[in-house]
Amino acid sequence: MTTGAQPNIAAEVVLNWADGDYLFALKLKQIEELQRLCRAGLGEIAQRLFSGRWYAADVVETIRLGLIGGGLPPARARELVETYVDGRPIADPRDANNALAVAQAVLGAAYFGVAEALGEDKAGDGEGGDQPGKEEAATEEESTSRPSTARDSPSASPPETSGG
């Protein structure tokens, strides 16, 4: 138990994706379903997503289940995936909100956590009002409409999947 400067860590992230801002969270129930659908443990799914050796289900189900864990009804989550993922390039480098980047940000939040903003004075370098926390995770994989560093996130660093 550490006190003081420890940030609050959340396993959820708000991303500007599809037609608006959505809360994504992979809670235990969604993680278990993701593992079942992808036929792999969470560490292996993370390794595949971050190393470029992903399967379509790794991307699609991470997004769909992340939306459900974030509070959307399953039918609405499926509708969004069908509208904004199906039939579009999964990893289009011209689209900062591509499905792969969103899946990486969602899984990164569940796997590594996201520091929540503790106050306005912790706004990082002050550019554009970015705050650590949910919005920081949105810029992790450049899943917002802000152009920046699409691949410079903590979750995009070499995958550390211990235990596997």
Coordinates of N, CA, C and O in Angstrom, one line a residue:
M1 N 0.8 -1.2 0.0 CA 0.0 0.0 0.0 C 0.9 1.2 0.0 O 1.5 1.5 1.0
T2 N 0.8 1.9 -1.1 CA 1.6 3.1 -1.2 C 0.7 4.3 -1.2 O -0.4 4.3 -1.7
T3 N 1.2 5.4 -0.6 CA 0.4 6.6 -0.5 C 1.2 7.7 -1.1 O 2.3 7.6 -1.5
G4 N 0.5 8.9 -1.3 CA 1.2 10.0 -1.8 C 1.1 10.2 -3.3 O 0.0 10.4 -3.8
A5 N 2.2 10.1 -4.0 CA 2.2 10.5 -5.4 C 1.7 9.4 -6.4 O 1.7 9.6 -7.6
Q6 N 1.2 8.3 -5.8 CA 0.7 7.2 -6.7 C -0.5 7.7 -7.4 O -1.5 8.2 -6.8
P7 N -0.6 7.6 -8.8 CA -1.8 8.0 -9.5 C -2.9 7.0 -9.3 O -2.6 5.8 -9.1
N8 N -4.1 7.5 -9.5 CA -5.2 6.5 -9.6 C -5.1 5.8 -10.9 O -4.9 6.5 -11.9
I9 N -5.3 4.6 -10.9 CA -5.2 3.8 -12.2 C -6.6 3.3 -12.5 O -7.3 2.7 -11.7
A10 N -7.0 3.5 -13.8 CA -8.3 3.0 -14.3 C -8.0 2.0 -15.4 O -7.0 2.1 -16.1
A11 N -8.8 1.0 -15.5 CA -8.7 0.0 -16.6 C -9.8 0.3 -17.6 O -10.3 -0.6 -18.2
E12 N -10.0 1.6 -17.9 CA -11.0 2.0 -18.9 C -10.4 3.3 -19.6 O -9.5 3.9 -19.0
V13 N -11.0 3.5 -20.7 CA -10.5 4.7 -21.5 C -11.6 5.2 -22.3 O -12.5 4.5 -22.8
V14 N -11.7 6.6 -22.4 CA -12.7 7.2 -23.3 C -11.9 7.6 -24.6 O -10.9 8.2 -24.6
L15 N -12.5 7.1 -25.7 CA -11.9 7.4 -27.0 C -12.9 8.1 -27.9 O -14.1 7.7 -27.9
N16 N -12.4 9.0 -28.7 CA -13.2 9.5 -29.8 C -13.1 8.6 -31.0 O -12.0 8.5 -31.6
W17 N -14.1 7.9 -31.2 CA -14.1 6.8 -32.2 C -15.5 6.8 -32.8 O -16.5 7.1 -32.2
A18 N -15.6 6.3 -34.1 CA -16.8 6.1 -34.8 C -17.6 7.5 -34.8 O -17.1 8.4 -35.5
D19 N -18.7 7.6 -34.2 CA -19.5 8.8 -34.3 C -19.5 9.6 -33.0 O -20.4 10.5 -32.8
G20 N -18.6 9.4 -32.1 CA -18.5 10.2 -30.9 C -17.5 9.6 -29.9 O -16.6 8.9 -30.3
D21 N -17.6 10.1 -28.7 CA -16.8 9.6 -27.6 C -17.4 8.4 -26.9 O -18.6 8.5 -26.6
Y22 N -16.6 7.4 -26.7 CA -17.1 6.2 -26.1 C -16.2 5.7 -25.0 O -15.0 5.8 -25.1
L23 N -16.8 5.2 -23.9 CA -16.1 4.6 -22.8 C -15.9 3.2 -23.2 O -16.8 2.4 -23.5
F24 N -14.6 2.7 -23.1 CA -14.3 1.3 -23.4 C -13.7 0.8 -22.1 O -12.9 1.4 -21.4
A25 N -14.1 -0.4 -21.7 CA -13.6 -1.1 -20.5 C -13.7 -2.6 -20.7 O -14.7 -3.1 -21.1
L26 N -12.6 -3.3 -20.5 CA -12.6 -4.7 -20.5 C -12.5 -5.2 -19.0 O -11.5 -5.2 -18.4
K27 N -13.7 -5.4 -18.5 CA -13.8 -5.9 -17.1 C -13.6 -7.5 -17.2 O -13.5 -8.1 -18.2
L28 N -13.6 -8.1 -16.0 CA -13.3 -9.5 -16.0 C -14.2 -10.3 -16.9 O -13.8 -11.2 -17.6
K29 N -15.5 -10.0 -16.8 CA -16.5 -10.7 -17.7 C -16.1 -10.6 -19.2 O -16.2 -11.6 -19.9
Q30 N -15.8 -9.4 -19.6 CA -15.4 -9.2 -21.0 C -14.1 -9.8 -21.3 O -13.9 -10.3 -22.4
I31 N -13.1 -9.8 -20.4 CA -11.8 -10.4 -20.6 C -12.0 -11.9 -20.8 O -11.4 -12.5 -21.7
E32 N -12.8 -12.5 -20.0 CA -13.1 -14.0 -20.1 C -13.7 -14.3 -21.5 O -13.3 -15.3 -22.1
E33 N -14.6 -13.5 -21.9 CA -15.3 -13.7 -23.2 C -14.3 -13.4 -24.3 O -14.2 -14.2 -25.3
L34 N -13.4 -12.4 -24.2 CA -12.4 -12.2 -25.2 C -11.5 -13.3 -25.3 O -11.1 -13.8 -26.5
Q35 N -11.0 -13.9 -24.2 CA -10.1 -15.0 -24.2 C -10.8 -16.2 -24.9 O -10.2 -16.9 -25.7
R36 N -12.1 -16.4 -24.6 CA -12.8 -17.6 -25.2 C -12.9 -17.4 -26.7 O -12.6 -18.3 -27.5
L37 N -13.3 -16.2 -27.1 CA -13.5 -15.9 -28.6 C -12.2 -16.0 -29.4 O -12.2 -16.4 -30.5
C38 N -11.1 -15.5 -28.7 CA -9.8 -15.4 -29.4 C -9.0 -16.7 -29.2 O -7.9 -16.8 -29.7
R39 N -9.5 -17.6 -28.3 CA -8.8 -18.8 -28.0 C -7.4 -18.6 -27.6 O -6.4 -19.3 -28.0
A40 N -7.2 -17.6 -26.7 CA -5.9 -17.3 -26.1 C -6.1 -16.5 -24.8 O -7.1 -15.9 -24.6
G41 N -5.0 -16.5 -24.0 CA -5.1 -15.7 -22.8 C -4.8 -14.3 -23.1 O -4.4 -13.9 -24.2
L42 N -5.1 -13.4 -22.1 CA -5.0 -12.0 -22.3 C -3.6 -11.6 -22.7 O -3.4 -10.7 -23.6
G43 N -2.6 -12.2 -22.1 CA -1.2 -11.9 -22.5 C -0.9 -12.2 -23.9 O -0.2 -11.4 -24.6
E44 N -1.4 -13.3 -24.4 CA -1.1 -13.7 -25.8 C -1.9 -12.7 -26.7 O -1.3 -12.3 -27.8
I45 N -3.1 -12.4 -26.4 CA -3.9 -11.4 -27.2 C -3.1 -10.1 -27.3 O -3.0 -9.5 -28.3
A46 N -2.7 -9.6 -26.1 CA -1.9 -8.4 -26.1 C -0.7 -8.5 -26.9 O -0.3 -7.6 -27.7
Q47 N 0.0 -9.6 -26.8 CA 1.3 -9.7 -27.6 C 1.0 -9.7 -29.1 O 1.7 -9.0 -29.8
R48 N -0.1 -10.3 -29.5 CA -0.5 -10.4 -30.9 C -0.8 -9.0 -31.3 O -0.4 -8.5 -32.4
L49 N -1.7 -8.2 -30.6 CA -2.1 -6.9 -31.0 C -0.9 -5.9 -31.1 O -0.9 -5.1 -32.0
F50 N 0.0 -6.0 -30.2 CA 1.1 -5.0 -30.1 C 2.3 -5.4 -31.0 O 3.1 -4.6 -31.3
S51 N 2.3 -6.7 -31.5 CA 3.4 -7.1 -32.3 C 3.1 -7.1 -33.8 O 4.0 -7.4 -34.6
G52 N 1.8 -6.9 -34.1 CA 1.4 -7.0 -35.5 C 1.1 -8.4 -36.0 O 0.9 -8.6 -37.2
R53 N 0.9 -9.3 -35.1 CA 0.6 -10.7 -35.4 C -0.8 -11.1 -35.0 O -1.1 -12.2 -34.6
W54 N -1.7 -10.1 -35.1 CA -3.1 -10.2 -34.6 C -3.9 -10.9 -35.6 O -3.7 -11.0 -36.7
Y55 N -5.0 -11.4 -35.0 CA -6.1 -12.1 -35.8 C -7.2 -11.0 -35.8 O -7.3 -10.2 -34.9
A56 N -8.1 -11.1 -36.8 CA -9.2 -10.2 -36.9 C -10.0 -10.2 -35.6 O -10.5 -9.1 -35.1
A57 N -10.3 -11.4 -35.1 CA -11.1 -11.4 -33.8 C -10.4 -10.7 -32.7 O -11.1 -10.1 -31.8
D58 N -9.1 -10.7 -32.6 CA -8.4 -9.9 -31.6 C -8.8 -8.5 -31.6 O -9.0 -7.8 -30.6
V59 N -8.9 -7.9 -32.8 CA -9.2 -6.5 -33.0 C -10.7 -6.3 -32.8 O -11.1 -5.5 -32.0
V60 N -11.5 -7.0 -33.5 CA -13.0 -6.8 -33.5 C -13.6 -7.1 -32.2 O -14.4 -6.2 -31.7
E61 N -13.2 -8.2 -31.6 CA -13.8 -8.5 -30.3 C -13.3 -7.6 -29.1 O -14.1 -7.4 -28.2
T62 N -12.1 -7.2 -29.2 CA -11.6 -6.2 -28.2 C -12.4 -5.0 -28.2 O -12.8 -4.4 -27.2
I63 N -12.7 -4.5 -29.4 CA -13.5 -3.2 -29.5 C -15.0 -3.5 -29.1 O -15.5 -2.8 -28.3
R64 N -15.6 -4.6 -29.6 CA -17.0 -4.8 -29.2 C -17.2 -5.1 -27.7 O -18.0 -4.5 -27.1
L65 N -16.3 -5.9 -27.2 CA -16.4 -6.2 -25.7 C -16.0 -5.0 -24.9 O -16.5 -4.8 -23.8
G66 N -15.1 -4.2 -25.4 CA -14.7 -3.0 -24.7 C -15.9 -2.0 -24.6 O -16.1 -1.3 -23.6
L67 N -16.7 -1.9 -25.7 CA -17.9 -1.0 -25.7 C -18.9 -1.6 -24.7 O -19.5 -0.8 -23.9
I68 N -19.1 -2.9 -24.6 CA -20.0 -3.5 -23.7 C -19.6 -3.2 -22.3 O -20.4 -2.8 -21.4
G69 N -18.3 -3.5 -22.0 CA -17.7 -3.2 -20.7 C -17.8 -1.7 -20.3 O -17.9 -1.4 -19.1
G70 N -17.8 -0.9 -21.3 CA -18.0 0.6 -21.0 C -19.4 1.0 -20.8 O -19.7 2.1 -20.6
G71 N -20.4 0.0 -21.0 CA -21.8 0.3 -20.7 C -22.7 0.3 -21.8 O -23.9 0.5 -21.6
L72 N -22.3 0.1 -23.0 CA -23.2 0.0 -24.2 C -23.9 -1.3 -24.2 O -23.4 -2.4 -23.9
P73 N -25.2 -1.3 -24.6 CA -25.9 -2.6 -24.8 C -25.2 -3.4 -25.9 O -24.7 -2.8 -26.9
P74 N -25.2 -4.7 -25.8 CA -24.5 -5.6 -26.8 C -25.0 -5.3 -28.2 O -24.1 -5.3 -29.1
A75 N -26.2 -5.1 -28.4 CA -26.7 -4.8 -29.8 C -26.1 -3.6 -30.4 O -25.8 -3.5 -31.5
R76 N -26.0 -2.5 -29.5 CA -25.4 -1.3 -30.0 C -23.9 -1.4 -30.3 O -23.4 -0.9 -31.3
A77 N -23.3 -2.2 -29.4 CA -21.8 -2.4 -29.6 C -21.6 -3.1 -30.9 O -20.7 -2.8 -31.7
R78 N -22.4 -4.2 -31.2 CA -22.3 -4.9 -32.5 C -22.6 -4.0 -33.7 O -21.9 -4.1 -34.7
E79 N -23.6 -3.2 -33.5 CA -23.9 -2.2 -34.6 C -22.8 -1.3 -34.9 O -22.5 -1.1 -36.1
L80 N -22.1 -0.8 -33.9 CA -21.0 0.1 -34.1 C -19.9 -0.6 -34.8 O -19.2 0.0 -35.7
V81 N -19.6 -1.8 -34.4 CA -18.5 -2.6 -35.0 C -18.8 -2.9 -36.5 O -18.0 -2.7 -37.3
E82 N -20.1 -3.3 -36.7 CA -20.5 -3.5 -38.1 C -20.4 -2.3 -39.0 O -20.0 -2.4 -40.1
T83 N -20.7 -1.1 -38.4 CA -20.7 0.1 -39.2 C -19.3 0.7 -39.3 O -18.9 1.1 -40.4
Y84 N -18.5 0.6 -38.3 CA -17.2 1.4 -38.3 C -15.9 0.5 -38.4 O -14.8 1.0 -38.5
V85 N -16.1 -0.8 -38.4 CA -15.0 -1.7 -38.5 C -15.1 -2.6 -39.8 O -14.2 -2.7 -40.6
D86 N -16.3 -3.3 -39.9 CA -16.5 -4.2 -41.0 C -16.4 -3.4 -42.3 O -17.1 -2.4 -42.5
G87 N -15.6 -3.9 -43.2 CA -15.5 -3.3 -44.6 C -14.6 -2.2 -44.7 O -14.4 -1.5 -45.7
R88 N -13.9 -1.8 -43.6 CA -12.9 -0.7 -43.6 C -11.5 -1.4 -43.3 O -11.4 -2.4 -42.7
P89 N -10.5 -0.7 -43.8 CA -9.1 -1.2 -43.5 C -8.9 -1.2 -42.0 O -9.2 -0.3 -41.3
I90 N -8.4 -2.4 -41.5 CA -8.3 -2.5 -40.0 C -7.1 -1.7 -39.5 O -7.2 -1.2 -38.4
A91 N -6.1 -1.5 -40.2 CA -4.9 -0.8 -39.7 C -4.5 0.3 -40.7 O -3.3 0.6 -40.8
D92 N -5.4 1.0 -41.3 CA -5.1 2.1 -42.2 C -4.3 3.2 -41.5 O -4.7 3.8 -40.6
P93 N -3.0 3.4 -42.0 CA -2.2 4.3 -41.3 C -2.6 5.8 -41.5 O -2.2 6.7 -40.8
R94 N -3.5 6.0 -42.5 CA -4.1 7.4 -42.7 C -5.2 7.7 -41.8 O -5.6 8.8 -41.7
D95 N -5.7 6.7 -41.1 CA -6.8 6.9 -40.1 C -6.4 6.7 -38.7 O -6.1 5.5 -38.3
A96 N -6.3 7.8 -38.0 CA -5.8 7.7 -36.6 C -6.8 6.9 -35.7 O -6.4 6.4 -34.6
N97 N -8.0 6.7 -36.2 CA -9.0 6.0 -35.4 C -9.3 4.6 -36.0 O -10.3 4.1 -35.8
N98 N -8.3 4.1 -36.7 CA -8.5 2.8 -37.3 C -8.7 1.7 -36.2 O -8.4 1.9 -35.0
A99 N -9.3 0.6 -36.6 CA -9.7 -0.4 -35.6 C -8.5 -1.0 -34.8 O -8.7 -1.2 -33.6
L100 N -7.4 -1.2 -35.4 CA -6.2 -1.7 -34.7 C -5.8 -0.7 -33.6 O -5.6 -1.1 -32.5
A101 N -5.7 0.6 -33.9 CA -5.3 1.5 -32.9 C -6.3 1.6 -31.8 O -5.9 1.7 -30.6
V102 N -7.6 1.5 -32.1 CA -8.6 1.5 -31.0 C -8.5 0.3 -30.1 O -8.5 0.3 -28.9
A103 N -8.3 -0.9 -30.8 CA -8.2 -2.2 -30.0 C -6.9 -2.1 -29.1 O -7.0 -2.6 -28.0
Q104 N -5.8 -1.6 -29.7 CA -4.6 -1.5 -28.9 C -4.8 -0.6 -27.7 O -4.4 -0.9 -26.6
A105 N -5.5 0.5 -27.8 CA -5.8 1.5 -26.7 C -6.7 0.8 -25.7 O -6.4 1.0 -24.5
V106 N -7.7 0.1 -26.1 CA -8.6 -0.5 -25.2 C -7.9 -1.6 -24.4 O -8.0 -1.7 -23.2
L107 N -7.2 -2.5 -25.1 CA -6.5 -3.6 -24.4 C -5.4 -3.0 -23.6 O -5.1 -3.5 -22.5
G108 N -4.7 -2.0 -24.0 CA -3.7 -1.3 -23.2 C -4.2 -0.8 -21.9 O -3.6 -0.9 -20.9
A109 N -5.4 -0.2 -21.9 CA -6.0 0.3 -20.7 C -6.3 -0.9 -19.8 O -6.1 -0.8 -18.6
A110 N -6.8 -2.0 -20.3 CA -7.1 -3.1 -19.4 C -5.9 -3.8 -18.9 O -5.8 -4.3 -17.8
Y111 N -4.9 -3.9 -19.8 CA -3.6 -4.6 -19.4 C -2.7 -3.8 -18.6 O -2.2 -4.3 -17.6
F112 N -2.5 -2.5 -18.9 CA -1.5 -1.7 -18.2 C -2.1 -0.7 -17.3 O -1.5 -0.1 -16.4
G113 N -3.4 -0.4 -17.5 CA -4.1 0.7 -16.8 C -3.8 2.0 -17.4 O -2.9 2.2 -18.2
V114 N -4.6 3.0 -17.0 CA -4.4 4.4 -17.4 C -4.4 5.3 -16.2 O -5.4 5.1 -15.4
A115 N -3.5 6.1 -16.1 CA -3.5 7.1 -15.0 C -4.6 8.1 -15.1 O -4.8 8.7 -16.2
E116 N -5.4 8.2 -14.1 CA -6.5 9.1 -14.1 C -6.0 10.5 -13.7 O -5.1 10.7 -12.9
A117 N -6.6 11.5 -14.3 CA -6.3 12.9 -13.9 C -6.7 13.2 -12.5 O -7.8 12.9 -12.1
L118 N -5.7 13.8 -11.7 CA -6.0 14.1 -10.3 C -6.3 15.6 -10.2 O -6.7 16.0 -9.1
G119 N -6.0 16.3 -11.2 CA -6.3 17.8 -11.1 C -5.9 18.5 -12.3 O -5.1 17.9 -13.1
E120 N -6.3 19.7 -12.5 CA -6.0 20.4 -13.8 C -4.5 20.8 -13.8 O -4.0 20.9 -14.9
D121 N -3.8 20.9 -12.7 CA -2.4 21.3 -12.7 C -1.6 20.1 -13.2 O -0.4 20.3 -13.5
K122 N -2.1 18.9 -13.4 CA -1.3 17.8 -13.9 C -1.6 17.6 -15.4 O -1.7 16.5 -15.8
A123 N -1.7 18.6 -16.1 CA -2.1 18.6 -17.5 C -0.9 18.2 -18.4 O -0.9 18.5 -19.6
G124 N 0.1 17.6 -17.9 CA 1.2 17.2 -18.7 C 2.0 18.4 -19.2 O 2.3 19.3 -18.5
D125 N 2.3 18.4 -20.5 CA 3.1 19.5 -21.1 C 2.2 20.7 -21.5 O 2.7 21.7 -22.0
G126 N 0.9 20.6 -21.2 CA 0.0 21.8 -21.4 C -0.5 22.0 -22.8 O -1.2 22.9 -23.0
E127 N -0.1 21.2 -23.7 CA -0.5 21.4 -25.1 C -1.9 20.8 -25.3 O -2.2 19.7 -25.0
G128 N -2.8 21.7 -25.8 CA -4.2 21.2 -26.1 C -5.0 20.8 -25.0 O -6.0 20.2 -25.1
G129 N -4.6 21.1 -23.7 CA -5.3 20.7 -22.6 C -5.3 19.2 -22.3 O -6.2 18.7 -21.6
D130 N -4.4 18.5 -22.9 CA -4.3 17.0 -22.6 C -4.1 16.8 -21.1 O -3.2 17.4 -20.5
Q131 N -4.8 15.9 -20.6 CA -4.6 15.5 -19.2 C -4.3 14.1 -19.1 O -4.7 13.3 -19.9
P132 N -3.4 13.7 -18.2 CA -3.2 12.3 -18.0 C -4.5 11.6 -17.6 O -5.3 12.2 -17.0
G133 N -4.6 10.4 -18.0 CA -5.8 9.7 -17.7 C -6.6 9.2 -18.9 O -6.0 8.8 -19.9
K134 N -7.9 9.3 -18.9 CA -8.7 8.8 -19.9 C -8.3 9.5 -21.3 O -8.3 8.8 -22.3
E135 N -8.1 10.8 -21.3 CA -7.8 11.4 -22.5 C -6.4 11.1 -23.0 O -6.1 11.0 -24.2
E136 N -5.5 10.8 -22.1 CA -4.1 10.4 -22.4 C -4.2 9.1 -23.2 O -3.5 8.9 -24.2
A137 N -5.0 8.2 -22.7 CA -5.1 6.9 -23.3 C -5.7 7.1 -24.7 O -5.4 6.3 -25.6
A138 N -6.5 8.0 -24.9 CA -7.1 8.3 -26.2 C -6.0 8.7 -27.2 O -6.0 8.3 -28.4
T139 N -5.0 9.4 -26.7 CA -3.9 9.8 -27.6 C -2.9 8.7 -27.7 O -2.0 8.7 -28.5
E140 N -3.0 7.7 -26.8 CA -2.0 6.6 -26.8 C -1.8 6.0 -28.2 O -0.7 5.9 -28.7
E141 N -2.8 5.6 -28.8 CA -2.8 5.0 -30.1 C -3.4 5.9 -31.1 O -3.8 5.5 -32.2
E142 N -3.4 7.2 -30.8 CA -4.0 8.2 -31.6 C -5.4 7.9 -32.0 O -5.7 7.9 -33.2
S143 N -6.2 7.6 -31.0 CA -7.6 7.2 -31.3 C -8.5 8.4 -31.2 O -9.7 8.3 -31.1
T144 N -7.9 9.6 -31.1 CA -8.8 10.8 -31.1 C -8.5 11.5 -32.4 O -7.8 11.1 -33.2
S145 N -9.2 12.6 -32.5 CA -9.1 13.3 -33.8 C -7.8 14.2 -33.8 O -7.6 14.9 -34.7
R146 N -7.1 14.3 -32.6 CA -5.9 15.1 -32.6 C -4.7 14.4 -33.3 O -4.4 13.3 -32.9
P147 N -4.1 15.1 -34.2 CA -2.9 14.5 -34.8 C -1.7 14.6 -33.8 O -1.6 15.6 -33.2
S148 N -1.0 13.6 -33.7 CA 0.2 13.6 -32.8 C 1.0 12.4 -33.0 O 1.3 12.0 -34.2
T149 N 1.4 11.7 -31.9 CA 2.3 10.6 -32.0 C 1.6 9.3 -32.0 O 1.3 8.8 -30.9
A150 N 1.2 8.8 -33.1 CA 0.3 7.6 -33.2 C 0.9 6.3 -32.6 O 0.2 5.4 -32.2
R151 N 2.3 6.2 -32.5 CA 2.9 5.0 -32.1 C 3.8 5.2 -30.8 O 4.5 4.4 -30.5
D152 N 3.7 6.4 -30.2 CA 4.6 6.7 -29.1 C 3.9 6.5 -27.7 O 4.1 7.2 -26.8
S153 N 3.1 5.5 -27.6 CA 2.4 5.3 -26.3 C 3.1 4.2 -25.5 O 3.8 3.4 -26.0
P154 N 2.9 4.3 -24.2 CA 3.4 3.2 -23.3 C 2.9 1.8 -23.7 O 3.7 0.9 -23.7
S155 N 1.7 1.8 -24.2 CA 1.2 0.5 -24.6 C 1.7 0.0 -25.9 O 1.6 -1.1 -26.3
A156 N 2.4 0.9 -26.7 CA 2.9 0.5 -28.0 C 4.4 0.1 -27.8 O 5.0 -0.3 -28.8
S157 N 4.9 0.2 -26.6 CA 6.3 -0.2 -26.4 C 6.4 -1.7 -26.5 O 5.3 -2.4 -26.5
P158 N 7.5 -2.3 -26.6 CA 7.6 -3.8 -26.8 C 6.7 -4.5 -25.8 O 6.8 -4.1 -24.6
P159 N 5.9 -5.4 -26.3 CA 5.0 -6.0 -25.3 C 5.7 -6.8 -24.3 O 6.6 -7.6 -24.6
E160 N 5.2 -6.6 -23.1 CA 5.8 -7.4 -22.0 C 4.7 -8.3 -21.5 O 3.8 -7.9 -20.8
T161 N 4.8 -9.5 -21.9 CA 3.8 -10.5 -21.5 C 4.4 -11.6 -20.6 O 5.0 -12.5 -21.1
S162 N 4.5 -11.3 -19.4 CA 5.1 -12.2 -18.5 C 4.1 -13.3 -18.1 O 2.9 -13.1 -18.1
G163 N 4.5 -14.4 -17.8 CA 3.7 -15.5 -17.3 C 3.3 -16.4 -18.4 O 3.3 -17.6 -18.3
G164 N 3.0 -16.1 -19.6 CA 2.5 -16.8 -20.7 C 2.8 -18.2 -20.7 O 2.9 -19.2 -20.3

